[in-house]
Coordinates of C-alpha atoms and ligand atoms in Angstrom, one line a residue:
M162 CA 10.1 1.5 19.2
C163 CA 7.5 4.2 19.7
G164 CA 8.2 7.7 21.1
I165 CA 6.0 10.2 22.7
I166 CA 5.9 13.8 23.6
G167 CA 3.4 16.1 25.0
Y168 CA 3.9 20.1 25.5
C169 CA 2.2 22.8 27.0
G170 CA 3.4 26.3 27.1
P171 CA 3.7 29.9 25.6
K172 CA 6.0 28.5 22.6
E173 CA 4.2 27.3 19.3
A174 CA 3.3 23.8 20.0
P175 CA 4.0 22.5 16.5
R176 CA 7.5 23.4 16.3
I177 CA 8.3 22.1 19.6
L178 CA 6.7 18.8 19.2
V179 CA 8.2 18.3 15.5
E180 CA 11.8 18.9 17.2
G181 CA 11.0 16.4 19.9
L182 CA 9.9 13.8 17.5
K183 CA 13.0 14.3 15.7
R184 CA 15.2 13.6 18.7
L185 CA 13.4 10.5 19.0
E186 CA 14.1 9.2 15.6
Y187 CA 17.0 7.2 16.7
R188 CA 14.5 4.6 18.3
G189 CA 13.3 3.8 14.8
Y190 CA 9.8 4.4 13.7
D191 CA 7.8 4.1 10.6
S192 CA 5.2 7.0 10.7
A193 CA 4.6 10.0 13.2
G194 CA 2.1 12.6 14.0
I195 CA 1.0 15.6 16.0
G196 CA -2.3 16.7 17.5
V197 CA -2.5 20.2 18.5
G198 CA -5.1 22.4 20.4
T199 CA -6.1 25.8 19.7
D200 CA -9.1 28.1 20.4
G201 CA -11.3 25.1 21.3
R202 CA -10.2 23.1 18.5
L203 CA -8.0 20.0 17.6
T204 CA -5.8 19.6 14.7
V205 CA -4.3 16.1 14.1
I206 CA -1.9 15.5 11.2
K207 CA -0.1 12.1 10.9
K208 CA 1.9 10.7 8.1
A209 CA 3.5 7.4 7.2
G210 CA 7.4 7.8 6.6
K211 CA 9.7 10.3 7.8
I212 CA 9.3 13.3 10.3
R213 CA 10.2 15.6 7.6
T214 CA 7.2 14.2 5.5
L215 CA 4.9 15.0 8.4
A216 CA 6.5 18.5 9.0
E217 CA 6.1 19.2 5.3
H218 CA 2.4 18.7 5.7
I219 CA 2.0 20.9 9.0
P220 CA 0.3 24.1 7.5
E221 CA 2.5 27.1 8.2
D222 CA 0.0 29.1 9.8
L223 CA -1.0 26.1 12.3
T224 CA -0.6 27.6 15.7
G225 CA -1.4 26.0 19.3
T226 CA 0.1 26.4 22.6
F227 CA -0.8 22.6 23.5
G228 CA -0.3 19.1 21.9
I229 CA 1.0 15.8 21.6
G230 CA 3.2 13.9 19.0
H231 CA 4.3 10.5 18.6
T232 CA 6.6 8.3 16.4
R233 CA 4.9 5.0 15.5
W234 CA 6.8 1.5 15.2
A235 CA 4.0 -0.6 14.0
T236 CA 2.8 -3.7 16.0
H237 CA -0.8 -4.0 15.5
G238 CA -1.8 -2.8 11.6
V239 CA 0.0 -1.9 8.7
V240 CA 2.2 1.3 8.5
N241 CA 0.0 4.0 6.8
D242 CA -1.2 7.5 7.6
T243 CA -4.5 6.4 9.4
N244 CA -2.9 3.8 11.7
A245 CA -0.1 6.6 12.8
H246 CA -0.9 8.4 16.0
P247 CA -2.5 10.4 17.6
H248 CA -6.0 8.6 17.5
T249 CA -8.9 10.4 18.1
D250 CA -12.4 9.3 19.9
C251 CA -15.9 9.6 18.3
S252 CA -16.3 13.2 19.0
G253 CA -12.9 14.3 17.6
R254 CA -12.4 16.2 20.6
I255 CA -10.1 13.8 22.4
A256 CA -6.5 12.9 20.9
L257 CA -4.1 10.3 22.3
A258 CA -0.9 8.7 21.3
H259 CA 0.3 5.4 22.9
N260 CA 3.4 3.2 23.3
G261 CA 2.8 -0.4 24.3
I262 CA 0.6 -3.3 23.3
I263 CA -3.0 -3.5 24.7
E264 CA -3.7 -7.4 25.0
N265 CA -7.2 -7.0 25.5
F266 CA -8.0 -4.6 22.9
E267 CA -10.0 -6.8 20.9
S268 CA -12.5 -7.4 23.4
L269 CA -13.0 -3.9 24.5
K270 CA -13.4 -2.9 20.8
E271 CA -16.1 -5.2 20.8
V272 CA -17.6 -3.6 23.8
L273 CA -17.4 -0.2 22.4
R274 CA -18.6 -1.2 19.0
S275 CA -21.8 -2.5 20.5
E276 CA -22.3 0.6 22.3
G277 CA -22.1 2.6 18.7
H278 CA -18.4 3.7 18.7
T279 CA -17.1 3.6 15.1
F280 CA -13.2 2.7 14.6
H281 CA -11.0 4.0 11.7
T282 CA -7.8 2.1 12.3
D283 CA -6.2 -1.4 12.8
T284 CA -4.4 -0.4 15.8
D285 CA -4.8 -1.5 19.5
S286 CA -4.4 2.0 20.6
E287 CA -7.3 3.4 19.3
V288 CA -9.5 1.5 21.8
I289 CA -8.0 3.9 24.4
A290 CA -9.1 7.1 22.9
H291 CA -12.6 5.7 22.6
L292 CA -12.6 4.5 25.9
I293 CA -11.6 7.8 27.3
G294 CA -14.4 9.4 25.3
K295 CA -16.9 7.2 26.6
Y296 CA -16.0 8.2 30.3
Y297 CA -15.4 11.8 29.6
S298 CA -17.8 14.3 31.3
G299 CA -15.8 17.4 31.8
D300 CA -12.7 16.0 33.6
L301 CA -10.1 14.5 31.2
E302 CA -7.9 13.3 34.3
K303 CA -10.8 11.3 35.6
A304 CA -11.6 9.7 32.3
V305 CA -8.1 8.8 31.7
R306 CA -8.1 7.1 35.0
E307 CA -11.3 5.3 34.4
A308 CA -10.3 4.1 31.0
V309 CA -6.8 2.7 31.9
S310 CA -8.2 0.7 34.7
L311 CA -9.9 -1.6 32.0
L312 CA -6.6 -2.0 30.1
R313 CA -4.7 -5.2 30.0
G314 CA -1.1 -4.9 28.5
T315 CA 1.5 -2.0 28.5
Y316 CA 1.0 1.5 28.1
G317 CA 2.5 4.9 28.0
I318 CA 0.1 7.7 27.1
V319 CA -0.5 11.2 26.6
C320 CA -4.0 12.4 25.9
V321 CA -5.6 16.0 25.4
H322 CA -9.2 17.4 24.8
A323 CA -10.2 20.3 22.8
E324 CA -12.1 22.1 25.8
E325 CA -9.2 21.6 28.3
P326 CA -6.7 24.0 26.7
Q327 CA -3.2 23.7 27.7
R328 CA -3.8 20.6 29.8
I329 CA -2.1 17.0 29.1
V330 CA -2.9 14.1 31.2
G331 CA -0.5 11.1 30.9
A332 CA -0.4 7.3 32.2
R333 CA 1.9 4.5 32.6
N334 CA 2.1 1.0 33.0
G335 CA 5.1 -0.9 31.3
S336 CA 6.0 1.8 28.8
P337 CA 8.0 4.9 30.2
L338 CA 6.7 8.4 30.6
V339 CA 8.5 11.0 32.2
L340 CA 7.5 14.7 33.1
G341 CA 9.7 17.7 32.2
I342 CA 9.4 21.0 34.2
G343 CA 10.2 24.1 32.2
H344 CA 9.8 27.7 32.6
D345 CA 6.2 28.3 32.6
E346 CA 6.1 25.4 30.2
M347 CA 5.8 21.5 30.9
F348 CA 6.3 18.3 28.8
L349 CA 5.4 14.7 29.1
A350 CA 7.7 12.3 27.1
S351 CA 8.6 8.6 26.6
D352 CA 12.2 9.5 26.9
V353 CA 14.2 12.5 28.0
T354 CA 15.9 12.6 24.7
A355 CA 12.7 14.4 23.5
I356 CA 12.8 17.4 26.1
I357 CA 16.5 17.6 27.2
A358 CA 16.8 20.8 24.8
H359 CA 14.2 22.5 26.9
T360 CA 14.6 21.2 30.5
K361 CA 16.7 19.0 32.5
Q362 CA 14.2 19.0 35.5
V363 CA 12.2 15.6 35.2
V364 CA 10.1 13.6 37.4
Y365 CA 9.9 9.8 36.2
L366 CA 6.3 8.0 36.4
E367 CA 6.3 4.6 37.6
D368 CA 3.9 2.0 36.6
G369 CA 0.2 2.6 37.8
E370 CA 1.1 6.2 37.9
M371 CA -0.4 9.3 36.2
A372 CA 0.3 13.0 35.7
S373 CA -1.7 15.7 34.6
I374 CA 0.2 19.1 33.5
T375 CA -0.5 22.8 32.5
P376 CA 2.1 25.2 31.8
S377 CA 2.5 26.6 35.5
D378 CA 1.6 23.3 37.4
Y379 CA 1.4 19.4 37.5
R380 CA 0.1 16.6 39.8
T381 CA 1.1 12.9 39.8
S382 CA -1.4 10.5 41.1
D383 CA -2.1 6.8 41.3
L384 CA -5.1 5.0 39.7
K385 CA -7.2 5.4 42.7
D386 CA -6.8 9.6 42.4
R387 CA -4.5 9.6 45.4
T388 CA -1.8 12.2 45.0
V389 CA 1.7 10.6 44.8
E390 CA 4.5 13.1 45.8
K391 CA 7.5 12.6 43.5
A392 CA 11.2 13.8 43.6
V393 CA 12.2 16.1 41.0
E394 CA 15.4 14.9 39.4
K395 CA 18.1 16.6 37.4
I396 CA 19.2 14.9 34.1
S397 CA 22.9 14.7 34.3
W398 CA 23.4 13.5 30.6
E399 CA 24.2 16.1 27.7
L400 CA 22.2 16.4 24.4
Q401 CA 24.8 14.6 22.6
E402 CA 24.9 11.6 24.7
I403 CA 21.5 10.4 24.5
E404 CA 21.2 10.3 21.0
R405 CA 21.3 6.6 21.2
G406 CA 19.7 6.7 24.8
G407 CA 22.9 7.1 26.6
Y408 CA 24.8 4.3 24.7
T409 CA 28.0 4.7 22.3
T410 CA 26.6 2.6 19.9
Y411 CA 23.3 1.0 18.7
M412 CA 24.7 -2.3 19.2
E413 CA 25.7 -1.6 22.8
K414 CA 22.2 -0.3 23.4
E415 CA 20.5 -3.3 21.8
I416 CA 22.7 -5.7 23.6
M417 CA 21.9 -4.0 26.9
E418 CA 18.1 -4.0 26.1
Q419 CA 17.8 -7.8 26.2
P420 CA 16.3 -8.3 29.5
E421 CA 13.6 -6.0 28.4
S422 CA 13.2 -7.4 24.8
I423 CA 13.1 -11.1 26.3
K424 CA 10.2 -9.8 28.7
R425 CA 8.5 -8.4 25.8
A426 CA 8.7 -11.4 23.6
M427 CA 7.0 -13.5 26.2
G428 CA 4.6 -10.4 27.3
G429 CA 1.2 -12.0 27.9
R430 CA 1.9 -15.1 26.1
V431 CA 2.6 -17.6 29.2
E432 CA -0.2 -18.9 31.0
P433 CA 1.6 -19.9 34.5
E434 CA -1.0 -21.8 36.2
Q435 CA -1.5 -24.3 33.2
A436 CA 2.1 -24.4 32.4
T437 CA 1.6 -23.5 28.6
A438 CA 1.6 -20.7 26.2
H439 CA -0.7 -19.0 24.0
L440 CA 0.6 -17.7 20.6
G441 CA -2.6 -16.2 19.1
G442 CA -1.1 -15.3 15.7
L443 CA -0.6 -19.2 14.8
N444 CA -3.8 -19.4 13.2
M445 CA -4.0 -23.4 14.1
T446 CA -6.3 -25.4 16.0
T447 CA -5.3 -27.3 19.0
R448 CA -6.1 -30.5 16.5
E449 CA -3.7 -29.2 13.9
L450 CA -1.0 -28.6 16.4
I451 CA -1.3 -32.2 18.0
N452 CA -1.0 -33.5 14.5
I453 CA 2.2 -31.9 13.7
E454 CA 5.0 -34.8 13.0
R455 CA 7.8 -32.8 11.9
V456 CA 9.1 -29.1 12.4
N457 CA 11.2 -27.6 9.7
I458 CA 12.7 -24.1 10.3
I459 CA 14.3 -21.9 7.5
A460 CA 16.3 -19.0 8.0
A461 CA 19.6 -17.0 7.5
G462 CA 22.4 -16.1 9.6
T463 CA 21.6 -15.2 13.2
S464 CA 18.2 -16.2 12.9
F465 CA 19.0 -19.7 11.3
Y466 CA 21.1 -20.2 14.4
A467 CA 18.0 -19.1 16.6
G468 CA 16.1 -21.7 14.6
M469 CA 18.8 -24.6 15.2
V470 CA 18.2 -23.8 19.0
G471 CA 14.6 -24.0 18.3
A472 CA 14.8 -27.0 16.6
Y473 CA 16.9 -28.6 19.5
L474 CA 14.4 -27.7 22.0
L475 CA 11.4 -28.8 20.1
E476 CA 13.1 -32.5 19.7
S477 CA 14.1 -32.7 23.2
M478 CA 11.2 -31.6 25.1
A479 CA 8.1 -31.8 22.8
R480 CA 9.6 -34.9 21.2
I481 CA 8.9 -34.0 17.5
P482 CA 11.4 -34.4 15.0
S483 CA 12.5 -30.9 14.0
F484 CA 15.5 -29.3 11.7
A485 CA 16.6 -26.1 10.8
E486 CA 18.0 -25.4 7.6
L487 CA 19.5 -22.4 5.7
A488 CA 17.0 -20.8 3.5
S489 CA 19.1 -20.3 0.8
E490 CA 19.6 -24.0 0.3
V491 CA 16.0 -24.9 0.7
R492 CA 14.6 -23.1 -2.2
Y493 CA 17.3 -24.9 -4.8
R494 CA 17.1 -28.2 -3.6
N495 CA 13.5 -29.3 -4.5
P496 CA 12.6 -29.8 -1.1
V497 CA 10.0 -32.7 -0.4
V498 CA 6.8 -31.1 1.6
E499 CA 5.9 -34.0 3.9
R500 CA 2.0 -34.3 5.2
N501 CA 1.7 -32.9 8.7
S502 CA 5.0 -31.0 8.6
L503 CA 5.0 -27.5 10.0
Y504 CA 7.4 -25.0 8.6
F505 CA 8.7 -21.7 10.2
A506 CA 10.6 -18.9 8.5
V507 CA 12.6 -16.8 11.1
S508 CA 13.6 -13.4 10.0
Q509 CA 14.3 -10.3 12.2
S510 CA 13.8 -7.7 9.3
G511 CA 11.2 -9.9 7.5
E512 CA 13.0 -8.9 4.2
T513 CA 15.6 -11.4 3.7
A514 CA 15.3 -12.4 0.2
D515 CA 16.7 -16.0 0.6
T516 CA 14.4 -16.6 3.2
L517 CA 11.3 -14.9 1.6
Y518 CA 11.8 -17.0 -1.8
A519 CA 12.2 -20.4 -0.1
M520 CA 9.1 -19.8 1.8
K521 CA 7.2 -19.0 -1.3
E522 CA 8.6 -22.2 -2.9
L523 CA 7.4 -24.4 0.1
Q524 CA 4.1 -22.9 -0.1
R525 CA 3.9 -23.5 -3.9
K526 CA 4.5 -27.1 -2.9
G527 CA 1.8 -27.0 -0.3
A528 CA 3.7 -26.3 2.7
S529 CA 2.0 -24.1 5.6
V530 CA 4.8 -21.8 6.7
L531 CA 4.6 -19.5 9.9
G532 CA 6.7 -16.3 10.2
I533 CA 8.6 -15.4 13.4
C534 CA 9.7 -11.8 12.5
N535 CA 10.2 -8.7 14.2
V536 CA 9.1 -5.9 11.7
V537 CA 5.6 -5.8 11.7
G538 CA 3.9 -6.0 8.1
S539 CA 7.4 -6.9 6.6
S540 CA 7.2 -9.2 3.6
I541 CA 7.8 -12.4 5.4
A542 CA 5.2 -11.4 7.9
R543 CA 2.6 -10.5 5.3
A544 CA 3.4 -13.8 3.0
S545 CA 3.3 -16.2 6.0
D546 CA 0.0 -18.3 6.7
G547 CA 0.3 -17.2 10.3
G548 CA 3.1 -16.2 13.0
V549 CA 4.4 -14.8 15.9
Y550 CA 6.0 -11.2 16.1
I551 CA 8.9 -11.1 18.6
H552 CA 8.4 -7.5 19.7
S553 CA 12.1 -6.7 20.0
G554 CA 11.6 -3.0 19.1
P555 CA 13.9 -2.0 16.2
E556 CA 17.3 -3.4 15.9
I557 CA 19.3 -0.7 14.0
A558 CA 22.8 -2.2 14.3
V559 CA 23.7 -4.5 11.4
A560 CA 25.1 -7.3 13.7
S561 CA 21.8 -9.0 15.3
T562 CA 21.6 -9.5 19.1
K563 CA 18.4 -8.7 20.9
A564 CA 16.3 -10.4 17.7
F565 CA 18.4 -13.7 18.5
T566 CA 17.3 -13.8 22.1
S567 CA 13.8 -12.8 21.2
Q568 CA 13.6 -15.3 18.7
I569 CA 14.7 -18.2 20.8
T570 CA 12.1 -16.7 23.4
V571 CA 9.4 -17.6 20.9
F572 CA 10.7 -21.0 20.3
Y573 CA 10.7 -21.9 24.1
L574 CA 7.1 -20.6 24.2
F575 CA 6.0 -22.8 21.1
C576 CA 8.0 -25.7 22.7
L577 CA 6.2 -25.4 25.8
L578 CA 2.8 -25.2 23.8
L579 CA 3.6 -28.6 21.9
A580 CA 5.3 -30.5 24.8
R581 CA 2.3 -29.6 27.1
M582 CA -0.3 -31.3 24.5
R583 CA 2.0 -34.1 24.4
D584 CA 3.9 -36.0 27.0
M585 CA 5.2 -33.1 29.2
S586 CA 3.4 -32.9 32.9
L587 CA 2.0 -30.0 34.8
E588 CA 4.8 -30.3 36.9
T589 CA 7.6 -30.4 34.5
G590 CA 5.9 -27.7 32.6
L591 CA 5.8 -25.5 35.9
G592 CA 9.6 -25.8 36.3
F593 CA 9.9 -24.8 32.6
V594 CA 7.8 -21.7 32.9
R595 CA 9.9 -20.8 36.3
N596 CA 13.1 -21.2 34.4
L597 CA 11.9 -19.3 31.2
Q598 CA 10.5 -16.3 33.5
Q599 CA 13.8 -16.3 35.5
I600 CA 15.9 -15.6 32.3
P601 CA 15.5 -11.9 32.0
E602 CA 17.1 -11.2 35.5
K603 CA 19.8 -13.9 34.7
V604 CA 20.5 -11.9 31.5
S605 CA 20.9 -8.7 33.6
Q606 CA 23.3 -10.5 35.6
V607 CA 25.3 -11.6 32.8
L608 CA 25.6 -7.8 31.4
Q609 CA 26.9 -6.5 34.8
S610 CA 30.1 -8.6 34.0
R611 CA 30.8 -6.6 31.0
Q612 CA 33.8 -4.8 32.1
H613 CA 35.4 -8.0 32.7
I614 CA 34.4 -9.3 29.1
R615 CA 35.9 -5.9 27.9
E616 CA 39.2 -6.6 29.6
L617 CA 39.4 -10.1 27.9
S618 CA 38.6 -8.6 24.7
Q619 CA 41.4 -6.3 24.8
K620 CA 43.8 -9.0 26.1
Y621 CA 42.8 -11.1 23.0
C622 CA 41.7 -8.9 20.1
G623 CA 45.1 -8.9 18.7
Y624 CA 44.7 -12.7 17.3
R625 CA 43.7 -13.2 13.8
N626 CA 41.7 -16.4 14.4
F627 CA 39.4 -18.0 16.7
L628 CA 37.5 -21.2 17.3
F629 CA 34.1 -21.1 19.2
L630 CA 33.3 -24.4 20.5
G631 CA 30.1 -25.8 21.9
R632 CA 27.7 -29.1 22.3
G633 CA 24.1 -29.6 22.2
V634 CA 21.9 -26.6 22.6
N635 CA 25.0 -24.4 22.8
Y636 CA 26.3 -25.5 19.3
P637 CA 24.3 -23.2 17.5
V638 CA 25.7 -20.3 20.0
A639 CA 29.0 -21.1 19.3
L640 CA 28.1 -20.6 15.5
E641 CA 26.5 -17.4 16.4
G642 CA 29.4 -16.2 18.5
A643 CA 31.7 -17.0 15.7
L644 CA 29.5 -15.0 13.3
K645 CA 29.3 -12.0 15.5
L646 CA 33.1 -11.8 15.9
K647 CA 34.1 -11.9 12.5
E648 CA 31.1 -9.4 11.5
I649 CA 31.9 -6.6 13.3
S650 CA 35.6 -7.1 14.3
Y651 CA 36.7 -8.8 10.9
I652 CA 38.9 -11.2 12.9
H653 CA 38.4 -14.7 11.3
A654 CA 36.3 -16.9 13.7
E655 CA 34.8 -20.4 13.0
G656 CA 32.3 -22.1 15.1
Y657 CA 32.2 -26.0 15.5
S658 CA 30.9 -28.5 17.7
A659 CA 33.5 -29.1 20.1
A660 CA 33.3 -32.8 19.6
E661 CA 34.4 -31.9 15.8
I662 CA 37.7 -30.7 16.5
K663 CA 39.5 -33.7 16.3
H664 CA 38.0 -34.4 13.0
G665 CA 40.0 -31.6 11.3
P666 CA 40.2 -28.1 13.2
I667 CA 42.4 -29.4 15.8
A668 CA 45.1 -28.8 13.2
L669 CA 44.9 -25.1 13.6
I670 CA 45.4 -25.1 17.5
G671 CA 48.5 -23.6 18.5
E672 CA 49.6 -20.5 20.3
E673 CA 48.3 -18.4 17.8
T674 CA 44.7 -19.7 17.7
P675 CA 42.6 -19.2 20.7
S676 CA 39.6 -21.1 21.6
L677 CA 36.6 -20.0 23.4
F678 CA 34.4 -22.9 24.7
I679 CA 30.9 -22.7 26.0
V680 CA 30.4 -25.2 28.9
S681 CA 27.3 -25.7 30.7
D682 CA 26.6 -28.1 33.6
D683 CA 24.9 -30.7 31.7
H684 CA 25.5 -34.3 30.4
L685 CA 28.2 -33.1 27.9
K686 CA 30.4 -31.3 30.5
E687 CA 32.9 -34.0 31.0
K688 CA 33.5 -34.6 27.2
I689 CA 34.0 -30.8 26.8
L690 CA 36.4 -30.6 29.5
S691 CA 38.3 -33.3 27.7
N692 CA 38.3 -31.4 24.5
M693 CA 39.4 -28.2 26.4
K694 CA 42.5 -30.5 27.8
E695 CA 43.3 -31.6 24.1
V696 CA 43.6 -27.9 23.3
K697 CA 45.6 -27.0 26.1
S698 CA 48.1 -29.8 25.6
R699 CA 48.9 -28.3 21.9
N700 CA 49.4 -24.9 23.6
G701 CA 46.0 -23.3 22.6
K702 CA 44.7 -20.8 24.8
V703 CA 41.3 -21.4 26.2
I704 CA 38.6 -19.1 27.2
A705 CA 35.4 -20.7 28.8
V706 CA 31.8 -19.4 29.4
C707 CA 30.8 -21.3 32.1
P708 CA 28.4 -21.4 35.1
K709 CA 29.7 -19.4 38.2
G710 CA 32.3 -21.4 40.3
D711 CA 32.7 -24.2 38.2
H712 CA 36.3 -24.9 39.6
E713 CA 36.9 -27.9 37.1
I714 CA 36.6 -25.6 34.1
M715 CA 38.3 -22.7 35.9
D716 CA 41.2 -24.9 36.6
V717 CA 41.8 -25.7 32.9
A718 CA 40.8 -22.6 31.1
D719 CA 43.3 -19.5 30.8
D720 CA 40.3 -17.2 31.1
T721 CA 36.6 -17.7 32.2
I722 CA 33.5 -15.7 31.9
E723 CA 31.1 -16.8 34.7
I724 CA 27.3 -17.2 34.0
P725 CA 24.5 -17.7 36.3
S726 CA 23.2 -21.6 36.4
T727 CA 19.9 -22.2 34.9
S728 CA 18.3 -25.4 33.8
E729 CA 20.3 -27.3 30.9
L730 CA 18.1 -26.3 27.8
F731 CA 18.0 -22.6 28.9
Y732 CA 21.7 -21.8 28.8
P733 CA 21.5 -20.2 25.1
F734 CA 20.3 -17.1 26.8
L735 CA 23.0 -16.6 29.1
T736 CA 26.0 -18.0 26.9
V737 CA 25.0 -15.9 23.8
V738 CA 25.2 -12.7 25.6
P739 CA 28.9 -12.8 26.8
L740 CA 29.7 -13.4 23.4
Q741 CA 28.2 -10.5 21.8
L742 CA 29.9 -8.4 24.3
F743 CA 33.2 -10.2 23.7
A744 CA 32.9 -9.5 20.0
Y745 CA 31.5 -5.9 20.5
Y746 CA 34.4 -4.8 22.7
C747 CA 36.9 -6.5 20.1
A748 CA 35.8 -4.4 17.5
L749 CA 35.5 -1.3 19.5
E750 CA 39.1 -2.1 20.3
L751 CA 40.3 -2.4 17.0
G752 CA 38.4 0.8 16.0
R753 CA 36.0 -0.8 13.7
D754 CA 32.5 0.7 12.6
V755 CA 30.5 -1.4 15.2
D756 CA 27.1 -0.2 14.0
Q757 CA 27.6 -0.6 10.0
P758 CA 30.5 -3.0 9.6
R759 CA 31.9 -3.2 6.1
N760 CA 30.0 -4.7 3.3
L761 CA 26.9 -5.5 5.3
A762 CA 23.2 -4.3 5.3
K763 CA 20.8 -4.7 7.9
S764 CA 18.1 -6.4 5.6
V765 CA 19.5 -8.3 2.8
T766 CA 17.0 -8.0 0.2
V767 CA 19.2 -9.8 -2.6
E768 CA 19.6 -13.3 -3.2
Ligands
LIG979 C1 23.5 -11.2 11.9 O1 24.1 -10.5 12.8 C2 23.4 -10.6 10.7 N1 23.8 -9.5 10.3 C3 22.7 -11.6 9.5 O2 23.3 -12.6 9.5 C4 21.1 -11.8 9.6 O3 20.9 -12.4 10.8 C5 20.8 -12.3 8.2 O4 21.1 -11.5 7.4 C6 19.1 -12.6 8.6 O5 18.3 -11.5 8.7 P1 16.9 -11.4 9.1 O6 16.9 -12.1 10.3 O7 16.7 -10.2 9.1 O8 16.2 -12.4 8.1

């Protein structure tokens, strides 16, 4: 995710900014830049790649006592020097760094273009610099206020003007911004990590608030220019603790981020009144969408399991025959590409070779393949005929967690879109939207039970084999739970449909092999309950993930992990999170390298 820092004070701004950006590196980024003000001039330097590359391009004699810096993680526009921040307006006197996504940037850009503004980047962020330039008449704070009131979407911004030395103006809506108070110096940053080496006195801005800072003073206000008095808070963290945003590992951080990352995947894509979704990047007309007769999903690993959830949904709700298949198998089985079939290639990294090559093989046979990717500008995203970014933010831990829940979010949206074009009534659609919108809060509730899950992991991590069992839409979740456990804890685990155990795996059941059942309150519950009893009667230990207060399940299971209730098809969001946490705590307990498990890489670019 992008990072921001702004500084004004007596020290050399270039050094402070680069140091701050280095502290933000853990978030993941692809380019970086600074804008420094001195003697009525602004110098902007930006580079794709690492911060050390940027630092090498900063002239030794560059001085200045105020400026802004940014690490970019591309969302709009490829990774290159030009698209890196800060962005400037037409006059070159204003520089701006932005975190977030501006949803109405295209219409704003069109208006600005018709007024004579020239754009140099493919980013959504550049329009903000031009809007500020348009409204500037000697008061930067006023111009920023007017500009941001036209934005739709999320932003955390910092902005400077060459003629307002040592002033930085910031504004926030949906992307964090914190103000740091030092001795004769002030900071604005997206994350305290960037400034903690200089001050622990901070003021957190809320959505709809702005800040204007100078070395000796600051003012916080709202978008109507009313002063907002804010408490100064003391950061209790030490520098070392916050390198991963306060978490011990990236994996823990990424699991905990899921309420936010799911919201981001939905951001601006739900049309609540019409109970439908819009996914702009699909590049498909309504007619083409209506004509789809079959959906095929190709992917690997966790993305494949997300695809299985997607196929289940599309078939049950949109009534379209849908299948998920391992990309590595598709490529070599000489697939038949049927007319009116739509293909999805799902990949967090967008670089998985199996998926990329299978996709190209399908395209060679005339298929239209859409991408569902996290990394903007990745090979799969570029090679696809259209697609949807999941906007999870960087996923650094090798074990994929938040990408899974964001990928399935996109499938829920796509399913809603297609279902509403077919049989789904407005009323059912409204219920679907309501259920989806409640998911982030319910995921937060699941995360609150992590201490209990940790205790269960301590109790069970000594076992060498596990079965993960689920049915229906939770069957892929069982497969994902087993994958998580084996990849980071090195405990052998198999995922199965609970119905399948009687066809073989039941031979493994005994005191030495616990089974983790996923049970939701749907039409298959009674059948799973019977499977649980079959395991119990063979001395197998049973852990059940089940809706809160389900005594029928609690009476049979040895241990339970309770989750909030939701509508039948929405359970995967809530059942997968406990399995991620269970695997995570087992791995911690066993002393594994959670973020970089042996033999594994984050993106698998070989076959
Ligand atoms: C999951 O935790 C993995 N490490 C792995 O299975 C991963 O999902 C797979 O390699 C696919 O990666 P992609 O989503 O980047 O294509």
